[in-house]
Tab-separated table of C-alpha atoms in Angstrom:
chain	number	residue	atom	x	y	z
A	106	MET	CA	-94.544	-125.710	185.008
A	107	LYS	CA	-95.379	-126.112	188.344
A	108	ILE	CA	-93.332	-128.847	190.699
A	109	LEU	CA	-96.451	-129.501	193.357
A	110	SER	CA	-95.605	-130.712	197.200
A	111	ASN	CA	-96.654	-134.119	196.131
A	112	GLY	CA	-93.959	-134.297	193.500
A	113	LYS	CA	-96.552	-134.080	190.612
A	114	LYS	CA	-96.419	-131.345	187.783
A	115	ALA	CA	-98.528	-129.050	186.387
A	116	ILE	CA	-98.476	-126.991	183.115
A	117	VAL	CA	-99.040	-124.040	183.496
A	118	LEU	CA	-99.864	-121.603	180.217
A	119	LYS	CA	-100.739	-118.284	180.555
A	120	THR	CA	-101.696	-115.443	177.647
A	121	GLY	CA	-102.682	-112.288	178.995
A	122	HIS	CA	-105.508	-113.138	181.877
A	123	ASP	CA	-105.919	-116.445	180.379
A	124	ILE	CA	-104.592	-119.207	182.660
A	125	ARG	CA	-104.711	-123.228	181.490
A	126	VAL	CA	-103.698	-125.551	183.300
A	127	TYR	CA	-103.008	-129.126	182.274
A	128	SER	CA	-101.117	-132.552	184.155
A	129	GLU	CA	-97.915	-133.461	182.874
A	130	VAL	CA	-99.359	-136.423	181.796
A	131	CYS	CA	-99.481	-136.801	178.055
A	132	PRO	CA	-102.782	-139.114	176.803
A	133	HIS	CA	-101.131	-141.588	174.506
A	134	LEU	CA	-98.054	-143.517	176.114
A	135	GLY	CA	-97.762	-140.682	179.472
A	136	ALA	CA	-94.787	-138.968	178.410
A	137	ASP	CA	-93.952	-135.940	180.650
A	138	MET	CA	-95.646	-133.066	178.667
A	139	SER	CA	-93.539	-130.602	180.614
A	140	GLU	CA	-90.825	-131.082	178.105
A	141	ALA	CA	-93.062	-130.723	175.651
A	142	THR	CA	-92.405	-127.909	172.744
A	143	TYR	CA	-94.669	-125.135	172.839
A	144	CYS	CA	-95.744	-123.010	170.136
A	145	ALA	CA	-96.914	-119.975	171.163
A	146	LYS	CA	-97.505	-118.647	167.828
A	147	ALA	CA	-99.116	-121.665	166.847
A	148	GLY	CA	-100.593	-122.176	170.379
A	149	THR	CA	-99.637	-126.087	170.265
A	150	LEU	CA	-97.925	-128.130	172.929
A	151	GLN	CA	-96.109	-131.120	171.161
A	152	CYS	CA	-94.936	-134.164	173.134
A	153	ARG	CA	-91.520	-135.100	173.102
A	154	TRP	CA	-91.793	-138.814	172.919
A	155	HIS	CA	-93.799	-139.201	170.104
A	156	GLY	CA	-94.648	-135.510	168.147
A	157	TYR	CA	-98.224	-135.421	168.978
A	158	VAL	CA	-99.272	-131.798	168.796
A	159	PHE	CA	-101.777	-130.364	171.165
A	160	SER	CA	-103.741	-127.599	171.248
A	161	ALA	CA	-102.776	-125.315	174.454
A	162	LYS	CA	-106.275	-123.588	174.885
A	163	ASP	CA	-108.195	-126.549	174.876
A	164	GLY	CA	-105.909	-129.403	175.181
A	165	THR	CA	-107.589	-131.064	172.555
A	166	HIS	CA	-105.258	-133.799	170.118
A	167	LEU	CA	-104.353	-131.915	166.816
A	168	ASP	CA	-102.287	-133.850	164.972
A	169	ASN	CA	-99.816	-136.690	164.951
A	170	PRO	CA	-97.174	-135.906	162.045
A	171	ASN	CA	-96.382	-139.897	161.914
A	172	GLU	CA	-99.583	-140.641	160.219
A	173	ARG	CA	-97.692	-138.874	157.364
A	174	MET	CA	-94.051	-140.130	157.574
A	175	MET	CA	-95.310	-144.339	157.851
A	176	GLN	CA	-98.540	-144.127	155.797
A	177	GLU	CA	-97.256	-146.736	153.960
A	178	LEU	CA	-97.265	-148.496	157.571
A	179	ARG	CA	-100.210	-147.906	158.637
A	180	GLU	CA	-102.911	-150.210	156.986
A	181	PRO	CA	-105.567	-151.891	159.540
A	182	SER	CA	-104.841	-155.086	160.558
A	183	ALA	CA	-106.204	-157.609	163.127
A	184	HIS	CA	-104.141	-156.234	166.248
A	185	TYR	CA	-103.951	-152.576	164.644
A	186	ARG	CA	-107.626	-150.611	164.156
A	187	PRO	CA	-106.758	-146.772	163.737
A	188	ASP	CA	-110.721	-146.353	163.434
A	189	ARG	CA	-110.650	-147.032	166.818
A	190	ALA	CA	-107.937	-144.508	167.746
A	191	PRO	CA	-109.488	-142.162	170.542
A	192	ARG	CA	-110.063	-138.861	171.311
A	193	TYR	CA	-106.914	-137.656	172.977
A	194	ARG	CA	-107.017	-134.667	175.215
A	195	LEU	CA	-105.144	-133.448	177.507
A	196	PRO	CA	-106.058	-133.780	181.100
A	197	VAL	CA	-107.103	-130.178	182.269
A	198	VAL	CA	-106.119	-129.482	186.276
A	199	PRO	CA	-109.149	-127.201	187.973
A	200	HIS	CA	-107.879	-124.138	189.376
A	201	THR	CA	-109.174	-121.301	190.468
A	202	VAL	CA	-107.308	-117.923	190.780
A	203	ARG	CA	-107.410	-115.505	193.834
A	204	GLY	CA	-105.919	-112.538	194.109
A	205	ASP	CA	-102.632	-113.081	192.229
A	206	ARG	CA	-102.286	-116.361	193.321
A	207	LEU	CA	-103.044	-119.815	191.262
A	208	TYR	CA	-104.888	-122.588	193.672
A	209	PHE	CA	-105.041	-126.028	192.432
A	210	THR	CA	-107.762	-129.091	193.605
A	211	ARG	CA	-107.550	-132.356	193.196
A	212	ALA	CA	-108.518	-133.693	189.988
A	213	GLU	CA	-110.456	-136.392	189.486
A	214	ALA	CA	-109.172	-138.983	186.989
A	215	PRO	CA	-109.896	-138.249	183.624
A	216	GLN	CA	-110.907	-141.417	181.766
A	217	ALA	CA	-107.704	-142.617	180.239
A	218	THR	CA	-106.970	-146.344	179.995
A	219	GLU	CA	-104.314	-146.005	182.156
A	220	THR	CA	-103.602	-144.345	185.711
A	221	ILE	CA	-103.146	-141.070	185.434
A	222	ILE	CA	-101.861	-138.773	188.213
A	223	ALA	CA	-103.767	-136.111	190.901
A	224	VAL	CA	-102.369	-132.908	191.014
A	225	ALA	CA	-102.247	-131.486	194.993
A	226	ARG	CA	-105.207	-129.907	197.126
A	227	ASP	CA	-105.530	-126.197	197.080
A	228	GLU	CA	-101.706	-125.740	196.465
A	229	ALA	CA	-100.610	-121.941	195.515
A	230	VAL	CA	-97.922	-121.184	192.537
B	263	MET	CA	-61.066	-157.172	156.054
B	264	LYS	CA	-64.060	-158.196	158.147
B	265	HIS	CA	-64.732	-157.332	161.697
B	266	ARG	CA	-67.030	-158.694	163.784
B	267	PHE	CA	-67.821	-157.301	167.802
B	268	GLU	CA	-70.564	-157.422	170.612
B	269	VAL	CA	-71.971	-155.366	172.635
B	270	VAL	CA	-74.111	-156.806	175.949
B	271	TYR	CA	-75.623	-154.901	178.641
B	272	SER	CA	-78.657	-155.635	180.793
B	273	MET	CA	-81.831	-153.098	180.294
B	274	ASP	CA	-84.053	-152.657	183.560
B	275	THR	CA	-87.333	-154.153	181.961
B	276	THR	CA	-89.241	-157.063	180.955
B	277	LEU	CA	-88.758	-158.604	177.703
B	278	GLY	CA	-91.710	-156.795	176.372
B	279	CYS	CA	-91.448	-153.495	177.446
B	280	ALA	CA	-87.516	-153.865	175.340
B	281	VAL	CA	-89.405	-155.246	172.495
B	282	ALA	CA	-92.419	-152.726	172.008
B	283	ALA	CA	-89.843	-149.594	172.453
B	284	TYR	CA	-88.369	-151.094	169.584
B	285	LEU	CA	-90.958	-151.467	167.285
B	286	ASP	CA	-92.915	-148.364	168.960
B	287	ALA	CA	-91.815	-146.323	165.235
B	288	GLU	CA	-93.606	-143.452	166.159
B	289	HIS	CA	-90.845	-142.227	168.459
B	290	TYR	CA	-87.872	-142.646	166.261
B	291	ALA	CA	-88.223	-139.342	165.185
B	292	PHE	CA	-89.098	-137.288	168.195
B	293	LEU	CA	-87.415	-139.041	170.647
B	294	HIS	CA	-84.350	-139.924	169.174
B	295	SER	CA	-84.790	-136.463	166.915
B	296	LYS	CA	-80.962	-136.628	167.739
B	297	TYR	CA	-79.803	-139.051	165.394
B	298	SER	CA	-83.151	-139.580	162.861
B	299	PRO	CA	-85.032	-135.873	162.865
B	300	HIS	CA	-86.430	-137.198	159.716
B	301	TYR	CA	-87.794	-140.840	158.936
B	302	GLU	CA	-89.519	-141.992	155.649
B	303	VAL	CA	-90.131	-145.179	154.833
B	304	VAL	CA	-89.573	-146.087	151.672
B	305	ARG	CA	-91.264	-149.388	151.327
B	306	LYS	CA	-92.395	-152.739	153.142
B	307	GLU	CA	-92.069	-156.344	152.425
B	308	GLY	CA	-93.729	-158.402	155.162
B	309	ARG	CA	-91.261	-158.141	158.294
B	310	THR	CA	-89.064	-156.079	155.871
B	311	ILE	CA	-89.273	-152.420	155.796
B	312	ARG	CA	-86.340	-150.561	153.985
B	313	ILE	CA	-86.497	-146.831	155.633
B	314	ARG	CA	-84.370	-143.393	155.036
B	315	GLN	CA	-83.554	-141.396	157.615
B	316	THR	CA	-81.780	-137.617	157.189
B	317	TRP	CA	-81.087	-134.651	158.908
B	318	THR	CA	-79.681	-131.359	157.809
B	319	TYR	CA	-76.325	-130.420	157.914
B	320	GLY	CA	-74.806	-126.857	156.699
B	321	GLY	CA	-78.355	-126.799	154.012
B	322	VAL	CA	-77.970	-130.323	152.848
B	323	ARG	CA	-79.856	-132.794	153.854
B	324	ILE	CA	-77.738	-135.715	154.228
B	325	GLY	CA	-78.511	-139.659	155.954
B	326	GLN	CA	-78.441	-142.635	155.374
B	327	SER	CA	-80.622	-145.760	154.140
B	328	CYS	CA	-81.416	-149.176	155.169
B	329	THR	CA	-83.253	-152.102	155.403
B	330	THR	CA	-84.613	-153.250	158.820
B	331	GLU	CA	-85.638	-156.788	159.350
B	332	TYR	CA	-87.895	-158.156	162.180
B	333	ALA	CA	-87.248	-161.949	163.500
B	334	PRO	CA	-90.257	-162.622	165.836
B	335	PRO	CA	-90.024	-162.433	169.002
B	336	ALA	CA	-87.374	-160.257	169.850
B	337	ARG	CA	-84.715	-160.468	166.937
B	338	PHE	CA	-83.967	-157.185	164.766
B	339	LEU	CA	-81.545	-156.746	161.475
B	340	ASN	CA	-80.113	-153.972	159.951
B	341	TYR	CA	-78.598	-153.953	156.682
B	342	ASP	CA	-77.740	-152.613	152.962
B	343	ILE	CA	-76.971	-149.344	154.749
B	344	GLU	CA	-76.301	-146.516	152.095
B	345	GLY	CA	-75.150	-142.840	152.558
B	346	LEU	CA	-77.154	-140.437	151.171
B	347	PRO	CA	-77.637	-138.821	148.467
B	348	VAL	CA	-75.458	-140.939	146.944
B	349	PHE	CA	-73.355	-139.030	145.271
B	350	LEU	CA	-72.160	-137.204	149.003
B	351	PRO	CA	-68.337	-139.520	149.784
B	352	SER	CA	-70.014	-141.533	153.029
B	353	VAL	CA	-68.322	-144.133	155.336
B	354	HIS	CA	-70.674	-146.315	153.593
B	355	HIS	CA	-68.956	-146.962	150.383
B	356	LEU	CA	-66.341	-148.262	151.758
B	357	VAL	CA	-67.319	-150.279	154.592
B	358	LYS	CA	-70.664	-152.346	155.024
B	359	THR	CA	-72.239	-153.006	158.375
B	360	ARG	CA	-74.686	-155.280	159.316
B	361	THR	CA	-76.371	-155.621	162.699
B	362	GLU	CA	-78.340	-158.271	164.581
B	363	LEU	CA	-79.955	-157.170	167.604
B	364	PHE	CA	-81.321	-159.797	170.506
B	365	TYR	CA	-83.142	-159.646	173.197
B	366	TYR	CA	-83.731	-162.641	175.640
B	367	PRO	CA	-84.869	-162.615	179.511
B	368	ASP	CA	-81.505	-162.209	182.484
B	369	ALA	CA	-81.478	-166.107	184.616
B	370	THR	CA	-84.086	-164.284	186.534
B	371	GLY	CA	-86.679	-163.531	183.693
B	372	THR	CA	-87.242	-159.743	185.207
B	373	LYS	CA	-84.212	-157.907	183.301
B	374	THR	CA	-83.385	-157.748	179.624
B	375	ILE	CA	-80.139	-159.018	177.917
B	376	SER	CA	-79.929	-156.840	174.854
B	377	HIS	CA	-77.150	-158.598	172.545
B	378	LEU	CA	-75.449	-156.680	169.511
B	379	VAL	CA	-73.648	-158.465	166.652
B	380	VAL	CA	-72.061	-155.911	164.610
B	381	ASP	CA	-70.350	-156.948	161.510
B	382	LEU	CA	-68.157	-155.239	159.341
B	383	ASP	CA	-66.479	-155.471	156.230
B	384	VAL	CA	-63.814	-152.953	156.003
B	385	PRO	CA	-61.318	-152.387	153.474
B	386	ALA	CA	-58.111	-153.316	154.046
B	387	PRO	CA	-55.968	-149.812	154.301
B	388	LEU	CA	-58.689	-148.780	156.302
B	389	ALA	CA	-58.621	-151.557	159.012
B	390	MET	CA	-57.135	-148.569	161.236
B	391	LEU	CA	-60.883	-146.850	161.267
B	392	VAL	CA	-61.827	-150.103	163.061
B	393	PRO	CA	-61.502	-149.585	166.809
B	394	THR	CA	-62.941	-145.912	165.782
B	395	LEU	CA	-66.193	-147.397	163.917
B	396	GLU	CA	-66.899	-149.826	166.415
B	397	ARG	CA	-66.783	-146.928	169.620
B	398	LYS	CA	-68.786	-144.402	167.805
B	399	MET	CA	-71.260	-147.547	167.180
B	400	VAL	CA	-71.601	-148.396	171.138
B	401	ALA	CA	-71.622	-144.934	172.138
B	402	LEU	CA	-74.881	-144.648	169.576
B	403	LYS	CA	-76.421	-147.496	170.604
B	404	LYS	CA	-75.861	-146.793	174.000
B	405	GLU	CA	-77.410	-143.276	174.110
B	406	LYS	CA	-80.269	-144.469	172.151
B	407	ASP	CA	-80.928	-147.036	174.345
B	408	LEU	CA	-81.125	-144.886	177.167
B	409	GLU	CA	-83.396	-142.233	176.136
B	410	ASP	CA	-85.792	-145.617	175.387
B	411	MET	CA	-85.155	-146.541	178.806
B	412	GLU	CA	-86.183	-143.043	179.933
B	413	MET	CA	-89.411	-143.693	178.254
B	414	ILE	CA	-89.680	-147.602	179.732
B	415	PHE	CA	-88.651	-145.955	183.399
B	416	ARG	CA	-91.465	-143.145	183.388
B	417	ARG	CA	-94.539	-145.464	182.446
B	418	GLU	CA	-93.122	-148.046	184.899
B	419	ARG	CA	-93.388	-145.735	187.309
B	420	LEU	CA	-96.587	-144.322	185.376
B	421	PHE	CA	-98.610	-147.315	184.804
B	422	GLY	CA	-96.136	-150.679	186.702
B	423	ARG	CA	-93.667	-152.671	185.679
B	424	GLY	CA	-93.866	-154.658	182.471
B	425	ASN	CA	-96.946	-152.793	181.831
B	426	ILE	CA	-98.039	-152.921	178.263
B	427	ARG	CA	-101.519	-152.279	177.550
B	428	GLY	CA	-100.852	-149.008	176.024
B	429	TYR	CA	-98.853	-150.678	173.162
B	430	LEU	CA	-101.698	-153.688	172.947
B	431	ALA	CA	-103.947	-150.917	172.473
B	432	ASP	CA	-106.154	-151.625	169.053
B	433	HIS	CA	-105.889	-148.077	168.102
B	434	GLN	CA	-102.477	-148.023	168.987
B	435	PHE	CA	-99.393	-148.047	165.770
B	436	MET	CA	-96.575	-149.960	166.104
B	437	LEU	CA	-94.511	-151.926	163.525
B	438	HIS	CA	-95.226	-155.649	163.000
B	439	LYS	CA	-98.109	-155.171	165.790
B	440	ASP	CA	-100.004	-158.325	164.902
B	441	ASP	CA	-96.751	-160.403	165.343
B	442	PHE	CA	-96.216	-157.961	168.755
B	443	VAL	CA	-99.592	-159.279	170.379
B	444	HIS	CA	-98.963	-162.716	169.027
B	445	HIS	CA	-96.242	-163.013	171.147
B	446	PHE	CA	-96.715	-160.318	174.232
B	447	GLY	CA	-100.354	-160.622	174.029
B	448	SER	CA	-100.624	-162.205	177.313
B	449	PRO	CA	-98.165	-163.037	180.132
B	450	ASP	CA	-98.611	-166.716	178.871
B	451	ALA	CA	-97.284	-165.299	175.131
B	452	GLU	CA	-94.489	-163.432	177.076
B	453	ARG	CA	-93.271	-166.372	179.158
B	454	ARG	CA	-92.880	-168.444	175.822
B	455	ALA	CA	-91.831	-165.723	173.451
B	456	GLY	CA	-88.998	-165.228	176.061
B	457	GLU	CA	-88.310	-169.130	175.566
B	458	LEU	CA	-88.265	-168.621	171.876
B	459	ALA	CA	-85.591	-165.680	172.108
B	460	LEU	CA	-83.687	-167.722	174.159
B	461	GLU	CA	-83.683	-170.388	171.752
B	462	VAL	CA	-82.124	-168.127	169.028
B	463	ALA	CA	-79.973	-166.463	171.203
B	464	PRO	CA	-76.388	-166.315	170.069
B	465	THR	CA	-73.693	-169.211	171.321
B	466	THR	CA	-71.833	-166.254	173.204
B	467	ALA	CA	-75.078	-164.956	175.511
B	468	ARG	CA	-74.988	-164.798	178.806
B	469	ARG	CA	-77.813	-164.315	181.298
B	470	GLU	CA	-76.026	-163.642	184.176
B	471	GLY	CA	-73.304	-161.056	185.539
B	472	VAL	CA	-74.150	-158.914	182.722
B	473	PRO	CA	-73.270	-155.196	183.131
B	474	GLU	CA	-76.337	-152.596	183.536
B	475	LEU	CA	-76.988	-150.311	180.587
B	476	GLY	CA	-74.814	-146.969	180.717
B	477	ILE	CA	-72.540	-144.700	178.910
């Protein structure tokens, strides 16, 4: 995890030569994903607030354990439409590698329903 | 021996955010994993839900089951608490506990008062346990509320104070979602919800000079 000069955080995952960088904001309800549980074996990040599981490889949402735990309560209703659930994805932070340094470029706000953070321009880890 | 005590403090958030955090059941087993790593629903009837919360201790899964009830817009009850497994000695075999939690706006309308009323029914020979039980229950309530406030404060920083749009979204699951949207789906509805919450608040309710949540 890297704290940038603007106070925002980015999550940097390095596997061999492969580097993935994600925004700290969970696309579900905004949890700090730098506090997520990383499972190297499964290649996943699990959000600390609601347990949503994301792929560490591409940020896609893989699992919501609550769907099993609370199956009896998840009947569709007037204001609960599970069929409309978005395809959550951890926002990827654009970056470039130059030599042994990683540079971030300010990201455009992802298509989220709420606001999102941006990361600092051209800041090296 | 019957013993009643109350825990009252102010939470620096709006009524809608406080209720949303309470009804946001998906965080119970994760943000509050220290207290209920396994959460199961036994049955649901209207606004009453029987739940089972368990954790593993020394290789044995222990826990408790209880009935929770939502009385919209901002009142929450817990009762019929039983230890699990039932054959293991538990405080719940001896002490009957019933809690009633009221949320209502403070005098400024910008903060939420959390007002918990706890009724204990303790056999007379165990009366000496009451202060300890009370102290532990108060600590547990504050710890869990502080975890909720961490979530609320972060969402406030990201999305603005009082922003519950994420919870109101059609796809977002929460307990008693239709009731929540009915009472908090608009600023006008939320204002009326605050008035309704005050109508049913305990006679001991205070809206000024209430201490802020803290350990």
